[in-house]
Amino acid sequence: MKKVWVGLVLGSLLLAGCSNSSKSSAPKTSQKAMSTKVASKQTTKRGNATSTNESGSQAKATLWNVGKKAALSTFMASWQREMGQTYVGTYDDKAPDHLGFRFPDALRDGSLAGRIKWGSQSVDLKWSKDGEDSSEFQVVAVATGGKANAQYPNTYFFCLHNRRPVVFVTQTTNGDELFIHDTQNSALQAGFAKIITGSRPTTLTDSALNVNMSRDAKANQWPQGYQGTWYYYDKYDHKINSMTQNDTDGLKLSYAAAEGQKWIHIMGAEQTAGAGNFEYVRYHYFDGRQIPVLMNASGAGAWFDNNAYPSAAAANQMRDWQYGDESKTSPAADSLD
């Protein structure tokens, strides 16, 4: 019996050893598998996080991308219907043709290098895929077209000037130089600005500059929109001159209508003869933003003399540029052109 008991004990110990060995090896395999799964999940999460962060960073930093290109396509489709016009645009993966210049190739191959002028300034328009290079003028889209059977096309350049949205337009026909200027179409300027910045700028109206114009003139004081220093290009002196309008000492102001326009009429306080001078302030787009532009006229016919600007730089840039709403010029002034 004693030997049997010893055998039983030894058997139990052997069984216990086998059992413990089995139990201790199982967790090792399980832990390894779990560790592999956790590591895999963490790697996936890190990869997703990196992808998300890079994507989010890229979307935030890029001024122009596929989404904004599609937004401009949608906007232009609506705008041209309202205008009764038709345009071919790079935003639809088309190649607009302005009198032999095909875009964007004409901006890529250098065929327009040194041939583009914005007012008195030569500018270098560069084609950009994302608006993120170091060029001063980055064109991200071009559209060419107009009304059916129009003799010459309008071509719009959707541009980032020092990263600020501005829409330029040209109707140049001679082929030697391409003259561009801000489009005065507020829907285009504001629509493009919203696509770039996410916020539509308020469109300012001329009435805001001419509020109480008649009342102030009768009181012999400058309306608020007419006050301050104005700069203009004098085609007789060929230089930028300035005039400051804060008080009316020595002047007599009145409110007058001439050439289909309402004016501030200016004469000397003691003046009894002569036609005097005329002024009218209105908004025009310059560098993608609306600025007040003062129209100066003189003579019996309120003949246009020049446009004056709030800064000397703008006056020098635009010089003798005319927007199309100016009064007629005198025969003497026409002979200078």
mmCIF file of C-alpha atoms in Angstrom:
data_model
loop_
_atom_site.group_PDB
_atom_site.id
_atom_site.type_symbol
_atom_site.label_atom_id
_atom_site.label_comp_id
_atom_site.label_asym_id
_atom_site.label_seq_id
_atom_site.Cartn_x
_atom_site.Cartn_y
_atom_site.Cartn_z
ATOM 1 C CA MET A 1 0.000 0.000 0.000
ATOM 2 C CA LYS A 2 2.826 2.326 0.803
ATOM 3 C CA LYS A 3 4.332 1.887 -2.661
ATOM 4 C CA VAL A 4 0.969 2.424 -4.265
ATOM 5 C CA TRP A 5 0.523 5.700 -2.355
ATOM 6 C CA VAL A 6 3.951 6.884 -3.405
ATOM 7 C CA GLY A 7 3.120 6.069 -7.004
ATOM 8 C CA LEU A 8 -0.106 7.952 -6.798
ATOM 9 C CA VAL A 9 1.681 10.963 -5.409
ATOM 10 C CA LEU A 10 4.317 10.848 -8.115
ATOM 11 C CA GLY A 11 1.584 10.522 -10.765
ATOM 12 C CA SER A 12 -0.273 13.470 -9.376
ATOM 13 C CA LEU A 13 2.886 15.571 -9.386
ATOM 14 C CA LEU A 14 3.610 14.605 -12.997
ATOM 15 C CA LEU A 15 0.065 15.472 -14.042
ATOM 16 C CA ALA A 16 0.284 18.783 -12.194
ATOM 17 C CA GLY A 17 3.549 19.575 -13.943
ATOM 18 C CA CYS A 18 2.060 18.838 -17.340
ATOM 19 C CA SER A 19 -1.004 20.932 -16.512
ATOM 20 C CA ASN A 20 1.067 23.922 -15.357
ATOM 21 C CA SER A 21 3.312 23.671 -18.400
ATOM 22 C CA SER A 22 0.284 23.692 -20.670
ATOM 23 C CA LYS A 23 -1.295 26.649 -18.888
ATOM 24 C CA SER A 24 1.880 28.730 -18.893
ATOM 25 C CA SER A 25 2.556 28.259 -22.618
ATOM 26 C CA ALA A 26 -0.964 29.214 -23.751
ATOM 27 C CA PRO A 27 -0.888 32.782 -22.418
ATOM 28 C CA LYS A 28 2.445 33.435 -24.148
ATOM 29 C CA THR A 29 0.936 32.635 -27.566
ATOM 30 C CA SER A 30 -2.168 34.702 -26.789
ATOM 31 C CA GLN A 31 -0.189 37.695 -25.552
ATOM 32 C CA LYS A 32 1.968 37.627 -28.674
ATOM 33 C CA ALA A 33 -1.086 37.621 -30.915
ATOM 34 C CA MET A 34 -2.715 40.402 -28.924
ATOM 35 C CA SER A 35 0.468 42.452 -29.014
ATOM 36 C CA THR A 36 0.609 42.059 -32.788
ATOM 37 C CA LYS A 37 -3.041 43.156 -33.146
ATOM 38 C CA VAL A 38 -2.558 46.182 -30.874
ATOM 39 C CA ALA A 39 0.590 47.207 -32.696
ATOM 40 C CA SER A 40 -1.218 46.841 -36.018
ATOM 41 C CA LYS A 41 -4.142 48.976 -34.791
ATOM 42 C CA GLN A 42 -1.810 51.634 -33.419
ATOM 43 C CA THR A 43 0.121 51.750 -36.698
ATOM 44 C CA THR A 44 -3.142 52.058 -38.626
ATOM 45 C CA LYS A 45 -4.355 54.837 -36.341
ATOM 46 C CA ARG A 46 -1.054 56.674 -36.654
ATOM 47 C CA GLY A 47 -1.204 56.254 -40.440
ATOM 48 C CA ASN A 48 -4.793 57.538 -40.579
ATOM 49 C CA ALA A 49 -3.945 60.433 -38.295
ATOM 50 C CA THR A 50 -0.936 61.359 -40.418
ATOM 51 C CA SER A 51 -2.989 61.122 -43.603
ATOM 52 C CA THR A 52 -5.781 63.214 -42.095
ATOM 53 C CA ASN A 53 -3.399 65.821 -40.743
ATOM 54 C CA GLU A 54 -1.495 66.087 -44.003
ATOM 55 C CA SER A 55 -4.723 66.314 -45.996
ATOM 56 C CA GLY A 56 -6.193 68.895 -43.638
ATOM 57 C CA SER A 57 -2.971 70.913 -43.658
ATOM 58 C CA GLN A 58 -2.817 70.834 -47.454
ATOM 59 C CA ALA A 59 -6.463 71.889 -47.839
ATOM 60 C CA LYS A 60 -5.963 74.742 -45.397
ATOM 61 C CA ALA A 61 -2.753 76.018 -47.007
ATOM 62 C CA THR A 62 -3.639 75.726 -50.693
ATOM 63 C CA LEU A 63 -5.264 78.838 -52.114
ATOM 64 C CA TRP A 64 -6.369 76.992 -55.253
ATOM 65 C CA ASN A 65 -7.408 73.355 -55.529
ATOM 66 C CA VAL A 66 -9.767 70.945 -57.288
ATOM 67 C CA GLY A 67 -12.707 71.971 -55.116
ATOM 68 C CA LYS A 68 -12.272 75.677 -55.851
ATOM 69 C CA LYS A 69 -11.807 74.940 -59.542
ATOM 70 C CA ALA A 70 -15.176 73.128 -59.546
ATOM 71 C CA ALA A 71 -16.761 76.011 -57.613
ATOM 72 C CA LEU A 72 -15.551 78.515 -60.236
ATOM 73 C CA SER A 73 -16.930 76.304 -63.012
ATOM 74 C CA THR A 74 -20.355 76.290 -61.326
ATOM 75 C CA PHE A 75 -20.218 80.030 -60.673
ATOM 76 C CA MET A 76 -19.244 80.899 -64.257
ATOM 77 C CA ALA A 77 -21.971 78.682 -65.706
ATOM 78 C CA SER A 78 -24.538 80.671 -63.704
ATOM 79 C CA TRP A 79 -22.930 84.083 -64.292
ATOM 80 C CA GLN A 80 -22.681 83.735 -68.066
ATOM 81 C CA ARG A 81 -26.346 82.695 -68.292
ATOM 82 C CA GLU A 82 -27.320 85.851 -66.413
ATOM 83 C CA MET A 83 -25.096 87.928 -68.693
ATOM 84 C CA GLY A 84 -26.372 86.290 -71.878
ATOM 85 C CA GLN A 85 -22.817 85.358 -72.804
ATOM 86 C CA THR A 86 -20.782 82.195 -73.381
ATOM 87 C CA TYR A 87 -17.268 81.472 -72.100
ATOM 88 C CA VAL A 88 -14.672 78.736 -72.517
ATOM 89 C CA GLY A 89 -12.688 78.259 -69.321
ATOM 90 C CA THR A 90 -9.696 76.368 -68.003
ATOM 91 C CA TYR A 91 -11.873 75.489 -65.002
ATOM 92 C CA ASP A 92 -13.701 73.092 -67.393
ATOM 93 C CA ASP A 93 -10.380 71.692 -68.645
ATOM 94 C CA LYS A 94 -10.752 73.666 -71.882
ATOM 95 C CA ALA A 95 -8.139 75.825 -73.662
ATOM 96 C CA PRO A 96 -9.473 79.408 -74.088
ATOM 97 C CA ASP A 97 -8.159 81.178 -77.207
ATOM 98 C CA HIS A 98 -7.747 84.963 -77.161
ATOM 99 C CA LEU A 99 -6.921 86.010 -80.712
ATOM 100 C CA GLY A 100 -4.312 83.277 -81.108
ATOM 101 C CA PHE A 101 -3.114 83.135 -77.515
ATOM 102 C CA ARG A 102 -4.176 79.789 -76.055
ATOM 103 C CA PHE A 103 -4.328 79.459 -72.297
ATOM 104 C CA PRO A 104 -2.796 78.291 -70.083
ATOM 105 C CA ASP A 105 0.012 77.547 -72.603
ATOM 106 C CA ALA A 106 0.581 81.241 -73.409
ATOM 107 C CA LEU A 107 1.391 81.843 -69.735
ATOM 108 C CA ARG A 108 3.570 78.764 -69.473
ATOM 109 C CA ASP A 109 5.720 79.038 -72.611
ATOM 110 C CA GLY A 110 6.744 82.690 -72.164
ATOM 111 C CA SER A 111 5.081 83.951 -75.345
ATOM 112 C CA LEU A 112 3.538 86.828 -73.345
ATOM 113 C CA ALA A 113 6.648 87.626 -71.303
ATOM 114 C CA GLY A 114 7.186 91.392 -71.202
ATOM 115 C CA ARG A 115 4.030 92.039 -73.205
ATOM 116 C CA ILE A 116 1.376 92.437 -70.503
ATOM 117 C CA LYS A 117 0.579 95.866 -69.052
ATOM 118 C CA TRP A 118 -1.693 96.781 -66.185
ATOM 119 C CA GLY A 119 -2.205 100.497 -66.601
ATOM 120 C CA SER A 120 1.282 102.006 -66.817
ATOM 121 C CA GLN A 121 2.951 98.972 -65.183
ATOM 122 C CA SER A 122 4.382 95.947 -66.970
ATOM 123 C CA VAL A 123 3.391 92.784 -65.147
ATOM 124 C CA ASP A 124 4.367 89.149 -65.425
ATOM 125 C CA LEU A 125 1.398 86.829 -65.137
ATOM 126 C CA LYS A 126 2.382 83.289 -64.120
ATOM 127 C CA TRP A 127 0.225 80.185 -64.417
ATOM 128 C CA SER A 128 -0.204 78.386 -61.092
ATOM 129 C CA LYS A 129 -1.810 75.053 -60.214
ATOM 130 C CA ASP A 130 -2.350 75.819 -56.523
ATOM 131 C CA GLY A 131 -1.648 79.524 -55.987
ATOM 132 C CA GLU A 132 1.229 78.683 -53.699
ATOM 133 C CA ASP A 133 4.369 79.683 -55.614
ATOM 134 C CA SER A 134 6.335 82.873 -55.017
ATOM 135 C CA SER A 135 5.145 84.789 -58.098
ATOM 136 C CA GLU A 136 3.533 88.187 -57.511
ATOM 137 C CA PHE A 137 0.779 87.498 -60.060
ATOM 138 C CA GLN A 138 -0.463 83.896 -60.085
ATOM 139 C CA VAL A 139 -3.197 83.081 -62.608
ATOM 140 C CA VAL A 140 -5.255 80.065 -61.542
ATOM 141 C CA ALA A 141 -7.942 80.194 -64.264
ATOM 142 C CA VAL A 142 -8.679 81.891 -67.599
ATOM 143 C CA ALA A 143 -11.990 82.340 -69.445
ATOM 144 C CA THR A 144 -12.546 83.699 -72.962
ATOM 145 C CA GLY A 145 -15.823 84.533 -74.670
ATOM 146 C CA GLY A 146 -18.609 87.094 -74.706
ATOM 147 C CA LYS A 147 -21.845 87.741 -76.522
ATOM 148 C CA ALA A 148 -22.708 85.778 -79.631
ATOM 149 C CA ASN A 149 -21.205 87.275 -82.818
ATOM 150 C CA ALA A 150 -19.083 89.756 -80.834
ATOM 151 C CA GLN A 151 -16.214 91.070 -82.971
ATOM 152 C CA TYR A 152 -13.603 90.695 -80.243
ATOM 153 C CA PRO A 153 -13.581 88.430 -77.179
ATOM 154 C CA ASN A 154 -13.317 89.271 -73.506
ATOM 155 C CA THR A 155 -10.691 87.294 -71.639
ATOM 156 C CA TYR A 156 -10.745 87.128 -67.850
ATOM 157 C CA PHE A 157 -7.709 86.237 -65.747
ATOM 158 C CA PHE A 158 -8.606 84.898 -62.311
ATOM 159 C CA CYS A 159 -5.507 85.944 -60.457
ATOM 160 C CA LEU A 160 -3.901 86.005 -57.027
ATOM 161 C CA HIS A 161 -1.940 89.231 -56.648
ATOM 162 C CA ASN A 162 0.269 88.761 -53.609
ATOM 163 C CA ARG A 163 -2.218 86.035 -52.571
ATOM 164 C CA ARG A 164 -5.228 88.406 -52.852
ATOM 165 C CA PRO A 165 -7.997 87.581 -55.368
ATOM 166 C CA VAL A 166 -8.459 89.903 -58.337
ATOM 167 C CA VAL A 167 -10.114 89.395 -61.728
ATOM 168 C CA PHE A 168 -8.427 91.128 -64.656
ATOM 169 C CA VAL A 169 -9.935 91.480 -68.112
ATOM 170 C CA THR A 170 -8.507 92.268 -71.537
ATOM 171 C CA GLN A 171 -10.021 93.150 -74.889
ATOM 172 C CA THR A 172 -6.684 93.819 -76.588
ATOM 173 C CA THR A 173 -6.819 93.323 -80.327
ATOM 174 C CA ASN A 174 -3.454 94.499 -81.720
ATOM 175 C CA GLY A 175 -1.407 91.534 -80.493
ATOM 176 C CA ASP A 176 1.694 93.571 -79.588
ATOM 177 C CA GLU A 177 0.828 94.144 -75.932
ATOM 178 C CA LEU A 178 -1.905 92.702 -73.785
ATOM 179 C CA PHE A 179 -3.503 95.488 -71.737
ATOM 180 C CA ILE A 180 -5.319 94.248 -68.660
ATOM 181 C CA HIS A 181 -7.380 96.057 -66.045
ATOM 182 C CA ASP A 182 -9.676 95.171 -63.175
ATOM 183 C CA THR A 183 -13.063 94.054 -64.399
ATOM 184 C CA GLN A 184 -15.693 96.445 -63.071
ATOM 185 C CA ASN A 185 -18.219 93.610 -62.894
ATOM 186 C CA SER A 186 -18.867 93.365 -59.162
ATOM 187 C CA ALA A 187 -20.426 89.893 -59.427
ATOM 188 C CA LEU A 188 -17.199 88.488 -60.914
ATOM 189 C CA GLN A 189 -14.902 90.205 -58.423
ATOM 190 C CA ALA A 190 -17.011 89.280 -55.394
ATOM 191 C CA GLY A 191 -17.753 85.763 -56.643
ATOM 192 C CA PHE A 192 -14.085 84.902 -57.185
ATOM 193 C CA ALA A 193 -13.121 86.466 -53.840
ATOM 194 C CA LYS A 194 -15.659 84.258 -52.060
ATOM 195 C CA ILE A 195 -14.292 81.122 -53.727
ATOM 196 C CA ILE A 196 -10.755 81.990 -52.627
ATOM 197 C CA THR A 197 -11.421 83.339 -49.126
ATOM 198 C CA GLY A 198 -14.739 81.724 -48.213
ATOM 199 C CA SER A 199 -16.318 85.131 -47.581
ATOM 200 C CA ARG A 200 -18.147 87.326 -50.102
ATOM 201 C CA PRO A 201 -17.098 90.997 -49.792
ATOM 202 C CA THR A 202 -19.781 93.640 -49.558
ATOM 203 C CA THR A 203 -20.387 95.507 -52.819
ATOM 204 C CA LEU A 204 -20.204 99.252 -52.178
ATOM 205 C CA THR A 205 -22.502 101.681 -53.984
ATOM 206 C CA ASP A 206 -21.834 105.163 -55.356
ATOM 207 C CA SER A 207 -24.756 106.552 -53.374
ATOM 208 C CA ALA A 208 -22.786 105.978 -50.154
ATOM 209 C CA LEU A 209 -20.147 108.428 -51.413
ATOM 210 C CA ASN A 210 -22.695 111.025 -52.490
ATOM 211 C CA VAL A 211 -25.123 110.956 -49.582
ATOM 212 C CA ASN A 212 -26.384 114.474 -48.725
ATOM 213 C CA MET A 213 -24.475 115.779 -51.736
ATOM 214 C CA SER A 214 -27.080 118.447 -52.572
ATOM 215 C CA ARG A 215 -27.514 119.527 -48.943
ATOM 216 C CA ASP A 216 -23.767 119.865 -48.333
ATOM 217 C CA ALA A 217 -23.205 121.801 -51.561
ATOM 218 C CA LYS A 218 -25.920 124.276 -50.623
ATOM 219 C CA ALA A 219 -24.236 124.667 -47.233
ATOM 220 C CA ASN A 220 -20.974 125.349 -49.079
ATOM 221 C CA GLN A 221 -19.183 122.383 -47.541
ATOM 222 C CA TRP A 222 -17.560 119.325 -49.072
ATOM 223 C CA PRO A 223 -19.563 116.108 -48.843
ATOM 224 C CA GLN A 224 -17.663 113.580 -46.738
ATOM 225 C CA GLY A 225 -16.859 111.369 -49.732
ATOM 226 C CA TYR A 226 -15.103 114.300 -51.446
ATOM 227 C CA GLN A 227 -12.856 115.303 -48.576
ATOM 228 C CA GLY A 228 -9.163 114.548 -48.189
ATOM 229 C CA THR A 229 -6.216 114.527 -50.578
ATOM 230 C CA TRP A 230 -6.617 113.293 -54.134
ATOM 231 C CA TYR A 231 -3.886 112.416 -56.631
ATOM 232 C CA TYR A 232 -4.126 112.605 -60.412
ATOM 233 C CA TYR A 233 -1.964 112.418 -63.517
ATOM 234 C CA ASP A 234 -1.699 115.731 -65.322
ATOM 235 C CA LYS A 235 -1.271 115.051 -69.034
ATOM 236 C CA TYR A 236 -0.075 118.632 -69.592
ATOM 237 C CA ASP A 237 2.712 118.429 -67.000
ATOM 238 C CA HIS A 238 3.183 114.656 -67.392
ATOM 239 C CA LYS A 239 3.400 114.153 -63.637
ATOM 240 C CA ILE A 240 1.323 113.259 -60.589
ATOM 241 C CA ASN A 241 -0.285 116.267 -58.905
ATOM 242 C CA SER A 242 -2.454 116.433 -55.797
ATOM 243 C CA MET A 243 -5.272 118.525 -54.376
ATOM 244 C CA THR A 244 -6.628 118.617 -50.829
ATOM 245 C CA GLN A 245 -10.301 119.276 -50.137
ATOM 246 C CA ASN A 246 -11.113 119.862 -46.482
ATOM 247 C CA ASP A 247 -12.385 123.444 -46.287
ATOM 248 C CA THR A 248 -14.078 125.700 -48.819
ATOM 249 C CA ASP A 249 -12.268 128.965 -48.100
ATOM 250 C CA GLY A 250 -12.377 131.083 -51.260
ATOM 251 C CA LEU A 251 -14.765 128.648 -52.974
ATOM 252 C CA LYS A 252 -18.443 128.580 -53.790
ATOM 253 C CA LEU A 253 -20.026 125.122 -54.149
ATOM 254 C CA SER A 254 -23.314 124.208 -55.753
ATOM 255 C CA TYR A 255 -25.133 121.108 -56.945
ATOM 256 C CA ALA A 256 -25.414 120.879 -60.728
ATOM 257 C CA ALA A 257 -26.524 118.548 -63.504
ATOM 258 C CA ALA A 258 -24.550 118.341 -66.739
ATOM 259 C CA GLU A 259 -23.784 115.676 -69.327
ATOM 260 C CA GLY A 260 -26.354 113.396 -67.688
ATOM 261 C CA GLN A 261 -24.412 113.486 -64.410
ATOM 262 C CA LYS A 262 -24.941 115.113 -61.013
ATOM 263 C CA TRP A 263 -21.899 117.125 -59.957
ATOM 264 C CA ILE A 264 -20.412 119.249 -57.230
ATOM 265 C CA HIS A 265 -19.920 122.503 -59.140
ATOM 266 C CA ILE A 266 -16.944 124.577 -57.947
ATOM 267 C CA MET A 267 -16.366 128.269 -58.561
ATOM 268 C CA GLY A 268 -14.389 131.001 -56.847
ATOM 269 C CA ALA A 269 -16.209 132.772 -54.043
ATOM 270 C CA GLU A 270 -16.165 136.035 -56.004
ATOM 271 C CA GLN A 271 -16.295 134.480 -59.474
ATOM 272 C CA THR A 272 -18.968 135.923 -61.754
ATOM 273 C CA ALA A 273 -17.920 134.482 -65.122
ATOM 274 C CA GLY A 274 -16.538 131.249 -66.453
ATOM 275 C CA ALA A 275 -17.800 127.696 -66.240
ATOM 276 C CA GLY A 276 -15.846 126.576 -63.180
ATOM 277 C CA ASN A 277 -14.960 122.984 -62.326
ATOM 278 C CA PHE A 278 -16.996 119.852 -61.701
ATOM 279 C CA GLU A 279 -16.428 116.785 -59.527
ATOM 280 C CA TYR A 280 -18.150 113.456 -59.043
ATOM 281 C CA VAL A 281 -16.937 110.574 -56.854
ATOM 282 C CA ARG A 282 -17.805 106.932 -57.579
ATOM 283 C CA TYR A 283 -16.413 103.484 -56.761
ATOM 284 C CA HIS A 284 -14.230 101.511 -59.146
ATOM 285 C CA TYR A 285 -12.296 98.282 -58.708
ATOM 286 C CA PHE A 286 -8.542 98.570 -58.365
ATOM 287 C CA ASP A 287 -6.438 95.527 -57.485
ATOM 288 C CA GLY A 288 -9.556 93.530 -56.710
ATOM 289 C CA ARG A 289 -11.019 96.028 -54.251
ATOM 290 C CA GLN A 290 -13.376 98.966 -54.611
ATOM 291 C CA ILE A 291 -11.812 102.389 -54.093
ATOM 292 C CA PRO A 292 -13.306 105.868 -54.533
ATOM 293 C CA VAL A 293 -12.290 107.530 -57.809
ATOM 294 C CA LEU A 294 -12.972 111.237 -58.292
ATOM 295 C CA MET A 295 -13.835 112.423 -61.804
ATOM 296 C CA ASN A 296 -12.681 115.981 -62.581
ATOM 297 C CA ALA A 297 -14.270 118.010 -65.366
ATOM 298 C CA SER A 298 -14.275 121.629 -66.454
ATOM 299 C CA GLY A 299 -15.554 124.040 -69.077
ATOM 300 C CA ALA A 300 -18.990 124.816 -70.442
ATOM 301 C CA GLY A 301 -19.637 121.175 -71.286
ATOM 302 C CA ALA A 302 -18.341 119.705 -68.012
ATOM 303 C CA TRP A 303 -15.617 118.127 -70.126
ATOM 304 C CA PHE A 304 -13.636 115.324 -68.561
ATOM 305 C CA ASP A 305 -10.131 116.248 -67.382
ATOM 306 C CA ASN A 306 -8.882 113.304 -65.320
ATOM 307 C CA ASN A 307 -9.621 110.730 -62.648
ATOM 308 C CA ALA A 308 -8.145 111.299 -59.203
ATOM 309 C CA TYR A 309 -7.287 108.603 -56.650
ATOM 310 C CA PRO A 310 -6.808 108.349 -52.869
ATOM 311 C CA SER A 311 -3.128 107.417 -53.351
ATOM 312 C CA ALA A 312 -0.301 108.611 -55.569
ATOM 313 C CA ALA A 313 0.572 104.998 -56.404
ATOM 314 C CA ALA A 314 -2.889 104.291 -57.821
ATOM 315 C CA ALA A 315 -2.855 107.566 -59.757
ATOM 316 C CA ASN A 316 0.524 106.730 -61.281
ATOM 317 C CA GLN A 317 -0.579 103.183 -62.110
ATOM 318 C CA MET A 318 -3.802 104.188 -63.862
ATOM 319 C CA ARG A 319 -2.672 107.606 -65.133
ATOM 320 C CA ASP A 320 -4.999 108.550 -68.013
ATOM 321 C CA TRP A 321 -7.038 105.340 -67.911
ATOM 322 C CA GLN A 322 -10.766 105.862 -68.541
ATOM 323 C CA TYR A 323 -13.444 103.525 -67.176
ATOM 324 C CA GLY A 324 -16.139 104.343 -69.709
ATOM 325 C CA ASP A 325 -18.419 106.384 -67.438
ATOM 326 C CA GLU A 326 -16.501 109.644 -67.866
ATOM 327 C CA SER A 327 -18.048 112.730 -69.449
ATOM 328 C CA LYS A 328 -16.936 113.791 -72.905
ATOM 329 C CA THR A 329 -13.519 115.381 -73.281
ATOM 330 C CA SER A 330 -13.014 118.779 -74.846
ATOM 331 C CA PRO A 331 -11.652 119.063 -78.403
ATOM 332 C CA ALA A 332 -8.464 120.603 -76.976
ATOM 333 C CA ALA A 333 -7.913 117.650 -74.648
ATOM 334 C CA ASP A 334 -8.638 115.160 -77.420
ATOM 335 C CA SER A 335 -5.892 116.723 -79.533
ATOM 336 C CA LEU A 336 -3.317 115.718 -76.877
ATOM 337 C CA ASP A 337 -3.986 111.985 -77.334
#
